[in-house]
Coordinates of C-alpha atoms in Angstrom, one line a residue:
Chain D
X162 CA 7.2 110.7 156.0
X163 CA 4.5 110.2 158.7
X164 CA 3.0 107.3 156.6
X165 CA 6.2 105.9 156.9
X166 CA 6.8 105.9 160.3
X167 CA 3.9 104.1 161.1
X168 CA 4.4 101.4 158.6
X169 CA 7.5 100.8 159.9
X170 CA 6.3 100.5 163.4
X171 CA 3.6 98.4 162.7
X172 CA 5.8 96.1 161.1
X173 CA 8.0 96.7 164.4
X174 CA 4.3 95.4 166.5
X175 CA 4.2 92.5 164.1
X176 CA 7.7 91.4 164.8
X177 CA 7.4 91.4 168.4
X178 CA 3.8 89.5 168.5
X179 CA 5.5 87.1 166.2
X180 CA 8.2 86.2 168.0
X181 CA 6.3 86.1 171.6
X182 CA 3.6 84.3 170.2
X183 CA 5.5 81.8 167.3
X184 CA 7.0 79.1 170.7
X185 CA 3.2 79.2 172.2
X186 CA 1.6 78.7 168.9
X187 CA 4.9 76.0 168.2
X188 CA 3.6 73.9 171.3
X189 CA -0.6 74.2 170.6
X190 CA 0.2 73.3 166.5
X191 CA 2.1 70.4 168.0
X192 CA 0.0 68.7 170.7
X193 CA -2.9 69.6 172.1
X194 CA -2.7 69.7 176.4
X195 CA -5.9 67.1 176.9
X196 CA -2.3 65.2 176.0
X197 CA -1.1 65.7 178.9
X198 CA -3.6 63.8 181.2
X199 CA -2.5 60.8 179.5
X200 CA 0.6 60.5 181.7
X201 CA 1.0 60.0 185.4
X202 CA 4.0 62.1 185.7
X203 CA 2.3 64.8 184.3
X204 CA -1.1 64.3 187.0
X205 CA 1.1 63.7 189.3
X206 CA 3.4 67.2 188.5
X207 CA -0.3 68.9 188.4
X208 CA -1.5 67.5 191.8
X209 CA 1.7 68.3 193.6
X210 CA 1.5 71.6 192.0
X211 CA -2.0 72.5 193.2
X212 CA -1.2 71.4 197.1
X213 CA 1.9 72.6 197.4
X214 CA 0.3 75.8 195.5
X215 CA -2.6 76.1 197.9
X216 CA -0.9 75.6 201.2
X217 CA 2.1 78.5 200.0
X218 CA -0.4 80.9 199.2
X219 CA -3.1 80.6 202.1
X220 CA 0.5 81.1 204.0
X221 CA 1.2 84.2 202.8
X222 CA -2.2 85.5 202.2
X223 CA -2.6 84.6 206.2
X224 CA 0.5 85.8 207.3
X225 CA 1.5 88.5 204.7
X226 CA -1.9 90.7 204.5
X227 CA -1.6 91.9 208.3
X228 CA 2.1 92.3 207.6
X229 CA 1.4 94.6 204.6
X230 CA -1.0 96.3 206.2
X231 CA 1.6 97.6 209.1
X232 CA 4.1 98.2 206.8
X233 CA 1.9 100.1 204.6
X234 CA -0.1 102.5 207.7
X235 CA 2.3 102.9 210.5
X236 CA 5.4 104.8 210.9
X237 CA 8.0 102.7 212.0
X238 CA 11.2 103.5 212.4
X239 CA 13.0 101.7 209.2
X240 CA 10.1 101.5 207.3
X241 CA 11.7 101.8 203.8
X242 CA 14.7 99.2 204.6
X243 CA 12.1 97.0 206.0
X244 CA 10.6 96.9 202.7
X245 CA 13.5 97.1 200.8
X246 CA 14.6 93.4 202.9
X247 CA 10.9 92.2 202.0
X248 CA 11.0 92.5 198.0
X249 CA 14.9 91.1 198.1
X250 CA 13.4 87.8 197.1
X251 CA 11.9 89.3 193.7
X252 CA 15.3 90.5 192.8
X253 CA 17.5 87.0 193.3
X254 CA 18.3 85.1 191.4
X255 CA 15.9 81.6 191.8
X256 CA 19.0 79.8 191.8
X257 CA 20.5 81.5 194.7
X258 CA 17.1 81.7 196.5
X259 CA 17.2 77.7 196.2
X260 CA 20.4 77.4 197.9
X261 CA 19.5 80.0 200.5
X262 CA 16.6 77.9 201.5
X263 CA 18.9 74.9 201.5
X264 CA 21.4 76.5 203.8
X265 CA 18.7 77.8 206.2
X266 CA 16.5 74.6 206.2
X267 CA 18.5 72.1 204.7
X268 CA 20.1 69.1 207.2
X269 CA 23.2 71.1 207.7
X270 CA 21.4 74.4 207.4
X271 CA 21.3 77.3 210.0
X272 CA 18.1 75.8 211.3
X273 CA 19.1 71.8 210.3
X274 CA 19.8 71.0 214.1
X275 CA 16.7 72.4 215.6
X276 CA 13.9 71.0 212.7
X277 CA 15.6 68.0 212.7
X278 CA 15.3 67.9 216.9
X279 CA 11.3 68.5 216.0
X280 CA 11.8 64.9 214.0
X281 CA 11.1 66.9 211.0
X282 CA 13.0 66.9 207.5
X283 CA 12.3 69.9 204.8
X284 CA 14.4 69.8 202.4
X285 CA 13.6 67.3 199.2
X286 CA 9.8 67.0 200.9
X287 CA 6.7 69.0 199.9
X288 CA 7.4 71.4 202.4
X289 CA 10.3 72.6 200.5
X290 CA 8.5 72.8 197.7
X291 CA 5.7 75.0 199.7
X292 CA 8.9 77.0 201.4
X293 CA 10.4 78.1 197.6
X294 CA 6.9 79.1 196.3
X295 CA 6.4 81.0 199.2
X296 CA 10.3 82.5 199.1
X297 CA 10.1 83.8 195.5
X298 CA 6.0 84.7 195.4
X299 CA 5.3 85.9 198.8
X300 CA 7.1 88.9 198.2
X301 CA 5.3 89.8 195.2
X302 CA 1.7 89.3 196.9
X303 CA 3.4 91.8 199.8
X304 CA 4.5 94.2 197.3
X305 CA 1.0 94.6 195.9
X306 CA -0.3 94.3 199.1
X307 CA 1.1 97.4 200.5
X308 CA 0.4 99.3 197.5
X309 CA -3.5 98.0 197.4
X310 CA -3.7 99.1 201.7
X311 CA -1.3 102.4 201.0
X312 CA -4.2 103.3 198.2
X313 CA -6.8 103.0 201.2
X314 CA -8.7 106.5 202.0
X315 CA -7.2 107.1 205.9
X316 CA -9.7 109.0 206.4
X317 CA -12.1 106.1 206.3
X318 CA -9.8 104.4 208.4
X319 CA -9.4 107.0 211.1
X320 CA -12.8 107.3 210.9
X321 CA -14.3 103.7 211.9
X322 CA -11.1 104.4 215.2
X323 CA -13.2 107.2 216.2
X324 CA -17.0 104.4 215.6
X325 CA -15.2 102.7 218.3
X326 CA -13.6 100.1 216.1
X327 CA -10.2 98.7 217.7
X328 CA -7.6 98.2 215.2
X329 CA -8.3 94.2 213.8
X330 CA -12.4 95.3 213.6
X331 CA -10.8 98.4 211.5
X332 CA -8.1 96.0 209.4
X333 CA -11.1 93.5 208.6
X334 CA -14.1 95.8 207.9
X335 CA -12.8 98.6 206.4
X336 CA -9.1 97.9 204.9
X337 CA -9.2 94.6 203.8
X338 CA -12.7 95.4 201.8
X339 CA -11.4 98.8 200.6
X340 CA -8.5 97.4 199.1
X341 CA -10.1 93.9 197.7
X342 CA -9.3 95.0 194.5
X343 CA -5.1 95.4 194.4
X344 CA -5.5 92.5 197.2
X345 CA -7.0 90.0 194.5
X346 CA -4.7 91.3 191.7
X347 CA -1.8 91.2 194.0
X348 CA -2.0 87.5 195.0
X349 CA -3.1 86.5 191.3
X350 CA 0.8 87.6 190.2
X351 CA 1.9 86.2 192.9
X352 CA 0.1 83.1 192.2
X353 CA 0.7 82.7 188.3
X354 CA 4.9 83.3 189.7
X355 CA 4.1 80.8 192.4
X356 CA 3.3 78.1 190.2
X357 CA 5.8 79.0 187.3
X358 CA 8.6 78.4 190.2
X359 CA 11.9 76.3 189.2
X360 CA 14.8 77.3 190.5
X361 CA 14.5 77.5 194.1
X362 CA 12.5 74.5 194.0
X363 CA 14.8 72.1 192.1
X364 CA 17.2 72.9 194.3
X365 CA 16.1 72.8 197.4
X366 CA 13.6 69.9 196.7
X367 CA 14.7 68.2 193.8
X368 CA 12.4 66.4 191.5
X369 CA 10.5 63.6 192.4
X370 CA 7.8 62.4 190.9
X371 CA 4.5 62.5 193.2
X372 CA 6.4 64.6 195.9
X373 CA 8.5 67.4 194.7
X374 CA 8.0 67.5 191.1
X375 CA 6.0 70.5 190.2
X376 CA 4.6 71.2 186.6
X377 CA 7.6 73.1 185.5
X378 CA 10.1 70.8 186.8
X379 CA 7.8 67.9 184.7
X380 CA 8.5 69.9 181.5
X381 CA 11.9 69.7 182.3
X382 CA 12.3 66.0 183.3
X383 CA 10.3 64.9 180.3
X384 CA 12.6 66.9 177.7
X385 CA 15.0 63.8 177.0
X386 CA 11.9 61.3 177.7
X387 CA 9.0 61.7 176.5
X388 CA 8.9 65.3 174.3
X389 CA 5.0 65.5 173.3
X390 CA 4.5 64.9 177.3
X391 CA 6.7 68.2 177.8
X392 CA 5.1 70.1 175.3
X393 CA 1.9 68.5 176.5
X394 CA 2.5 69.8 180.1
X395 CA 3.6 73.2 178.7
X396 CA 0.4 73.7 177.0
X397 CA -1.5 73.1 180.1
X398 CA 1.0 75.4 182.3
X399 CA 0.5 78.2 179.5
X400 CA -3.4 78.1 179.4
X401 CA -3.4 78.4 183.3
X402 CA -0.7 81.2 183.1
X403 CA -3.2 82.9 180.6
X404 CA -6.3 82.3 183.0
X405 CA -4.2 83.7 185.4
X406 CA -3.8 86.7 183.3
X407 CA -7.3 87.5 182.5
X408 CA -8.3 87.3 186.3
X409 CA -5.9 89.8 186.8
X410 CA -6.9 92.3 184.1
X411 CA -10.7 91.7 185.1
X412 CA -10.1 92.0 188.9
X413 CA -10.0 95.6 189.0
X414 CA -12.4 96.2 186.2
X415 CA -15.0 93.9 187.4
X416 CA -14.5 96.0 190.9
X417 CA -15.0 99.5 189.3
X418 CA -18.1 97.3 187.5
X419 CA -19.8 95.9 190.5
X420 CA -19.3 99.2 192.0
X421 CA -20.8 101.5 189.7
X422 CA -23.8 99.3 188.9
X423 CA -24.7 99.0 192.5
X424 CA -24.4 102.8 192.9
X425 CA -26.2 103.8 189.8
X426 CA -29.0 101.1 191.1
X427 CA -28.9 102.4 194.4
X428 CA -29.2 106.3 192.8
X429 CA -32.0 104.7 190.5
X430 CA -34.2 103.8 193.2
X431 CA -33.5 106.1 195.6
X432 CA -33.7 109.4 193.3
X433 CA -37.2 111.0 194.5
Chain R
X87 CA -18.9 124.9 237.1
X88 CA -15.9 123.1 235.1
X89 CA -16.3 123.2 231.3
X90 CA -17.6 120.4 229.1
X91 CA -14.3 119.6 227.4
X92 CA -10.5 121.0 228.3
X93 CA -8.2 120.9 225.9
X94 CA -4.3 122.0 227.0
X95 CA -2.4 120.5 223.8
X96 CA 1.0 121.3 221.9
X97 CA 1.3 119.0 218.8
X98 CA 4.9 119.8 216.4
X99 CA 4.3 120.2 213.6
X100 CA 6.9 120.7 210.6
X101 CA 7.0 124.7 210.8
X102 CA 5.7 125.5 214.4
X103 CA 4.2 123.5 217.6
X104 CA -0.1 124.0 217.4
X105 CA -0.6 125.0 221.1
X106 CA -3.7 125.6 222.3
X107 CA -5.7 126.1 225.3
X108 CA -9.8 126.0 224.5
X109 CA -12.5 125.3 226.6
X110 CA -16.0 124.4 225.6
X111 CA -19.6 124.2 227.1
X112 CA -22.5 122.8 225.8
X113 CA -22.1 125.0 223.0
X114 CA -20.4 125.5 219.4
X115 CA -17.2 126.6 218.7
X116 CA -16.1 128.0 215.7
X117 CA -12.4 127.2 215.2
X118 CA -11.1 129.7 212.3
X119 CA -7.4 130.3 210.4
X120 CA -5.6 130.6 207.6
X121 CA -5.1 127.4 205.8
X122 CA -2.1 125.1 208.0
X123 CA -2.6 127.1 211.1
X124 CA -3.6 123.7 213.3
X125 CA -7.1 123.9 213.3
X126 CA -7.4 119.9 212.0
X127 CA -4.4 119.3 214.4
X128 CA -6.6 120.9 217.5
X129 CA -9.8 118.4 216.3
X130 CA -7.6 115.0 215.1
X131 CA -5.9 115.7 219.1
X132 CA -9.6 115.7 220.7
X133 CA -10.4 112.8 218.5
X134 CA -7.2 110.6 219.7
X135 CA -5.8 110.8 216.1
X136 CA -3.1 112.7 217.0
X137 CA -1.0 112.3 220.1
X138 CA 0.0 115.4 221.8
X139 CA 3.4 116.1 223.4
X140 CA 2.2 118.0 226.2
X141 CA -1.3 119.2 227.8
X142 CA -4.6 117.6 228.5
X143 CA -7.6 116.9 227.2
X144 CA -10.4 116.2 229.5
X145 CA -14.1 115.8 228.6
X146 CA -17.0 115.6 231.6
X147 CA -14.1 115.7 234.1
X148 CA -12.9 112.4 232.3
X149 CA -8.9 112.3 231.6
X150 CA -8.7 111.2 227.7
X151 CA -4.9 112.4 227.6
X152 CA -2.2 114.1 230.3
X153 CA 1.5 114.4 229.6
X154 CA 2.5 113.8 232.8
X155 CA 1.8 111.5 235.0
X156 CA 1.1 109.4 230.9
X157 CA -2.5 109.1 230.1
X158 CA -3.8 108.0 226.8
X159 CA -7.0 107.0 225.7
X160 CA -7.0 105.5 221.9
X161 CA -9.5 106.8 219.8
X162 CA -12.1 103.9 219.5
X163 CA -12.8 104.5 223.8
X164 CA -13.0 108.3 223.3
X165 CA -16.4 109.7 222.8
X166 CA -16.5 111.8 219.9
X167 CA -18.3 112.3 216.5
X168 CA -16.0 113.4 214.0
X169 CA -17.6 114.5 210.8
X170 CA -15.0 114.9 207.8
X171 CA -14.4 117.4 205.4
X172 CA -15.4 114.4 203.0
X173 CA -17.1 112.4 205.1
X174 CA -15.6 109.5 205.0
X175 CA -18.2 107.0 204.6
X176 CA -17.0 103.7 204.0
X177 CA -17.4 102.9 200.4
X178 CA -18.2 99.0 200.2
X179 CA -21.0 99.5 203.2
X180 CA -24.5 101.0 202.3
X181 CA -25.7 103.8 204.6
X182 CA -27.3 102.0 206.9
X183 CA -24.5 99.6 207.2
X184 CA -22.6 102.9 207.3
X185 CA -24.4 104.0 210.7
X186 CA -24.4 100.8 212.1
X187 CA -21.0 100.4 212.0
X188 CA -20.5 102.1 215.2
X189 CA -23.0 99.5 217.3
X190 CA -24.7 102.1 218.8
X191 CA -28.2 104.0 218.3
X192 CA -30.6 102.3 215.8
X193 CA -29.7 103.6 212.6
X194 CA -33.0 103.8 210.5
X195 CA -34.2 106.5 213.4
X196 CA -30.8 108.3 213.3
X197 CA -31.7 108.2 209.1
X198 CA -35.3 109.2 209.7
X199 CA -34.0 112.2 212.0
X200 CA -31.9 113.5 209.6
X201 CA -34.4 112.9 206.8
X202 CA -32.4 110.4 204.8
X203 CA -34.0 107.2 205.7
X204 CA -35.0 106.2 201.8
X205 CA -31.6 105.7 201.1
X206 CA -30.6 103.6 203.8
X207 CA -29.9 101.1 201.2
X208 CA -27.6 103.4 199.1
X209 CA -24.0 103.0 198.7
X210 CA -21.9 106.2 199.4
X211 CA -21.2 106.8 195.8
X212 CA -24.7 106.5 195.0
X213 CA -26.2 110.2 197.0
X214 CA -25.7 113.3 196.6
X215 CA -23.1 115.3 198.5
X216 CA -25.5 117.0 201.3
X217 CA -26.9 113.3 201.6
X218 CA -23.5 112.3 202.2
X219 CA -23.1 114.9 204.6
X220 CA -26.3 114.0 206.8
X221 CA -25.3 110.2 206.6
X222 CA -21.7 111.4 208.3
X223 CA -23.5 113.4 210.9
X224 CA -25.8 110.5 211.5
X225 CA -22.9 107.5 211.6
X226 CA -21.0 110.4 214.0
X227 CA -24.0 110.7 216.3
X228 CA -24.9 107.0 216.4
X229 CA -22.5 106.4 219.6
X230 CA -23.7 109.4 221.6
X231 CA -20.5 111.3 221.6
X232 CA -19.6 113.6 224.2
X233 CA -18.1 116.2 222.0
X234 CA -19.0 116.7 217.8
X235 CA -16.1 117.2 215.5
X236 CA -17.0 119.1 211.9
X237 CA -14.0 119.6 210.0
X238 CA -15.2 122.0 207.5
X239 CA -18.2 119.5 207.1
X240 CA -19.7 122.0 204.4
X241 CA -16.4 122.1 202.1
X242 CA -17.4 119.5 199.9
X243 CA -20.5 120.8 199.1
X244 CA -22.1 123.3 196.4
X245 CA -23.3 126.6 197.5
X246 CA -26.4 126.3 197.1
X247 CA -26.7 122.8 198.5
X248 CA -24.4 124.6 201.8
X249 CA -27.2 126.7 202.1
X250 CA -30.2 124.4 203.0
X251 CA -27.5 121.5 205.0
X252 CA -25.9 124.8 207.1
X253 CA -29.8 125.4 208.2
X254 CA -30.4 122.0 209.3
X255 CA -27.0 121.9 210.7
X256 CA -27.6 124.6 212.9
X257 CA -30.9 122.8 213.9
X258 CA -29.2 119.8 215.2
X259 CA -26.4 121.5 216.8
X260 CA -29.1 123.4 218.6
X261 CA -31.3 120.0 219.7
X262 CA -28.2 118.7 220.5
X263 CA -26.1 121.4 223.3
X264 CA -23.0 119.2 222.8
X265 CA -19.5 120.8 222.8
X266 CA -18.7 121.0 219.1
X267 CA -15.4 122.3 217.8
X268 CA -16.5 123.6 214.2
X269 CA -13.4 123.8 211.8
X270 CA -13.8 126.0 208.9
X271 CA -12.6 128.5 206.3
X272 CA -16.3 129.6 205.3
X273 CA -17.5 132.8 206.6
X274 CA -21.0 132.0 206.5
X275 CA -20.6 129.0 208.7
X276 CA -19.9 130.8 211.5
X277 CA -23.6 132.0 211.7
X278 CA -23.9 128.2 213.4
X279 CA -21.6 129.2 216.1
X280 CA -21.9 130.3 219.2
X281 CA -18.3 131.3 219.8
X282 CA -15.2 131.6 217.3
X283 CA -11.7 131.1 218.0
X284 CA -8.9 132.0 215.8
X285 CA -6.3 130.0 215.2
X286 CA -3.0 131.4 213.5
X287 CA 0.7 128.9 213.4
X288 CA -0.8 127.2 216.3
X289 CA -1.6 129.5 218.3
X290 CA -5.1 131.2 219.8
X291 CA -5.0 134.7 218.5
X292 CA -8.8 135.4 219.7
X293 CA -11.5 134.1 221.7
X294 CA -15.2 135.7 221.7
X295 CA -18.1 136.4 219.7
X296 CA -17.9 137.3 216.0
X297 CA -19.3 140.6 217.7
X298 CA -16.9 140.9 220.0
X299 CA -14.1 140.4 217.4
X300 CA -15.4 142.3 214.8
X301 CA -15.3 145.3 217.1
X302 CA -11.7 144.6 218.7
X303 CA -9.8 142.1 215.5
X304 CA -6.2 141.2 217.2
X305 CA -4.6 140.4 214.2
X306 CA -5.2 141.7 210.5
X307 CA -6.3 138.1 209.7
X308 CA -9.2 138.6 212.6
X309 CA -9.7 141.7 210.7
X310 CA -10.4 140.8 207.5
X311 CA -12.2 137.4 208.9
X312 CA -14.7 140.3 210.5
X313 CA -14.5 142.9 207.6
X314 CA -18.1 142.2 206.2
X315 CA -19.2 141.7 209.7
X316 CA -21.4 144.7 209.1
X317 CA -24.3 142.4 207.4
X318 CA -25.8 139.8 209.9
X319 CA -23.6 136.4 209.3
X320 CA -25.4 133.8 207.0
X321 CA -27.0 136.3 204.8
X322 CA -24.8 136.5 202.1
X323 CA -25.4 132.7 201.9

């Protein structure tokens, strides 16, 4: 009876590996992605994807670390709702985070009179396209943000106060190092989410080739034309998605690594 | 004369309100009590890491915090050394980097005093407990604080390795005739004190020698803190 439990769930494992793995296989078997760089809407999907990409995430990584970090160490009244409002973007729908955007930023937005006073237009520009990767991955960099400074000791916190350290020397020397390791694993989800973004950004920035058309929106807008060149630009979104993956399973390991070798070095030539 | 450091505090807590009035010279103080009676409370208040709701704390006749009229001094301008129960050393630093993290006394002759300069290059996870423990009391010195905090700074350590740090503890503490509030829940450590308090739901239930409580205990904790008072203190270490 045991024997046949397991064959049945290792049947079970096959099925599932087969059936997540047979569509990536399906677009590998059927063109390779050095196929994609033979297209300029697909070099022109991957540069706009890259800037808009960098600029979103230096963003929130400038803006969202501090923020995590008081949300995860002080006591504020209104913590939990505060974080609750924070991670609402990881629960929406893209769709409707693209036509929030629009509403806030758009021309006839919350905020249309006063950007477009500043001479400025958002929506359908690059900006947009930076404002909806940042929407639907910032949260997800803050979310593991918080958890990566909640897991700092406090005590080694409270303890560089008391060295004299005011709270930035404390945030920069001792958080931000402490908790390198969620940090980095945090923004790499946030990163791989980042550049898998659709929804938001078709619709609050369309598609244009060389301006708003990311990688994802290429697959899409090559569907009907040119089909190799989709499943060209799929292969090269899912060997990036899979880099992305690895960096984030060896972020943490390669910390404990570093770590222990360094100690055990240290204890090596330091033991009398 | 006035003493060294005043501290009038009432901190709430979830069960009680810790309030305490203590005094301290140039000497140390032994704060004893049952586990959750305030004694970390009392030393995180001195420290600034814990705001009272009434009282004062003043050290050398300077005003770190009053009630009324408001005065607050944040931790980093205070002049203390804490030393915690597991020291605390920042992880991703090495020990010197550890000492010198408080930009103040040269930390290889802090590390030679307290006879751990060969590791000065070490990480924290790399030495030995009582290592760790002199590296604390080192990084804790390095600004020349006014008053030394040791929450239980022996906790984390083996007996036997208690026995020899607890020796050169008391050798410091002697060089150094600062006030030092001594938390702890050992017996034995209060050999390195020169007065004990005890502290029961946050409040002072005695104030003397061991001697002078051992012959008068207030309470039945007092008393069974004192019961083997009969053999010198630090023997049965």
């Amino acid at each position: 009876m045991r024997h046949v439990f397991w064959v049945v769930a290792a049947v079970f494992l096959a099925a599932v590996l087969a059936f997540l793995m047979l569509p990536v296989a399906a677009i590998f078997l059927n063109v390779p992605p050095t196929e994609a760089y033979t297209s300029t809407v697909a070099t022109d999907a991957l540069w706009v994807t890259v800037k808009t990409s960098a600029i979103a995430n230096l963003a929130f990584l400038v803006v969202g670390t501090p923020a995590a970090y008081v949300l995860a160490t002080t006591r504020i009244p209104g913590r939990a709702l505060l974080v609750t409002l924070c991670e609402l973007p990881l629960v929406m729908p893209p769709a409707v985070a693209g036509i929030g955007l629009l509403a806030a930023f758009g021309r006839v937005g919350l905020l249309g009179e006063q950007i477009e006073a500043l001479g400025l237009t958002i929506a359908f520009s690059e900006a947009a396209v930076v404002l909806a990767v940042a929407f639907v991955a910032g949260p997800l960099y803050l979310r593991g943000a918080v958890a990566a400074f909640a897991a700092v000791d406090r005590d080694c916190t409270e303890a560089a106060r008391t060295l004299g350290a005011g709270p930035a020397r404390v945030f920069a020397r001792v958080a931000v190092p402490m908790a390198a390791g969620g940090l980095g694993t945090a923004w790499a989800t946030a990163f791989a989410r980042g550049v898998g973004e659709f929804g938001a950004t078709i619709i609050f920035a369309g598609s244009l080739q060389g301006i708003t058309q990311t990688l994802p929106l290429a697959v899409y807008s090559q569907l009907d034309a040119d089909f190799d060149q989709a499943l060209a630009i799929g292969a090269l979104l899912i060997l990036f998605a899979a880099a992305i993956l690895i960096t984030v399973r060896l972020i943490p390991a390669c910390h404990r690594y570093f770590t222990r070798t360094s100690a055990s070095r240290a204890a090596t030539s330091t033991s009398p | 004369m006035p003493p060294l450091l005043h501290a009038h505090l009432r901190v709430p807590r979830r069960d009680f309100d810790v309030a305490v009035e203590l005094d301290a010279g140039p000497q140390t103080v032994a704060i004893v009590g049952p586990s959750g009676s305030g004694k970390t409370t009392l030393l995180r208040a001195v420290a600034g890491l814990e705001r009272p709701v009434d009282g004062e704390i003043t050290v050398q006749g300077e005003t770190w915090f009053r009630a009324r009229p408001r005065t607050w001094t944040p931790p980093e301008r205070r002049s203390v050394g804490l030393v915690f129960q597991q020291f605390a050393l920042f992880p991703h630093m090495t020990v010197r980097q550890n000492v010198a993290f408080a930009r103040g006394d040269d930390p290889d002759a802090l590390l030679e005093r307290l006879g751990v300069l060969h590791l000065a290059d070490a990480r924290p996870a790399a030495i030995s407990g009582g290592e760790r423990q002199r590296v604390a009391l080192a990084r804790a010195l390095a600004r020349r604080p006014r008053v030394l905090l040791l929450d239980e700074p022996m906790a984390a350590l083996d007996p036997f390795t208690r026995q020899g740090v607890r020796r050169e503890l008391a050798a410091v503490l002697r060089i150094l005739a600062l006030p030092t509030l001594l938390v702890t829940h050992d017996r034995d450590d209060l050999a390195l004190a020169d007065r004990v308090v005890t502290l029961e739901a946050g409040r002072v239930t005695q104030d003397g020698t061991l001697e002078q409580l051992a012959s008068r205990p207030a309470t039945p904790f007092v008393a069974t803190l004192t019961a083997h008072a009969a053999s010198p203190l630090g023997s049965s270490a």
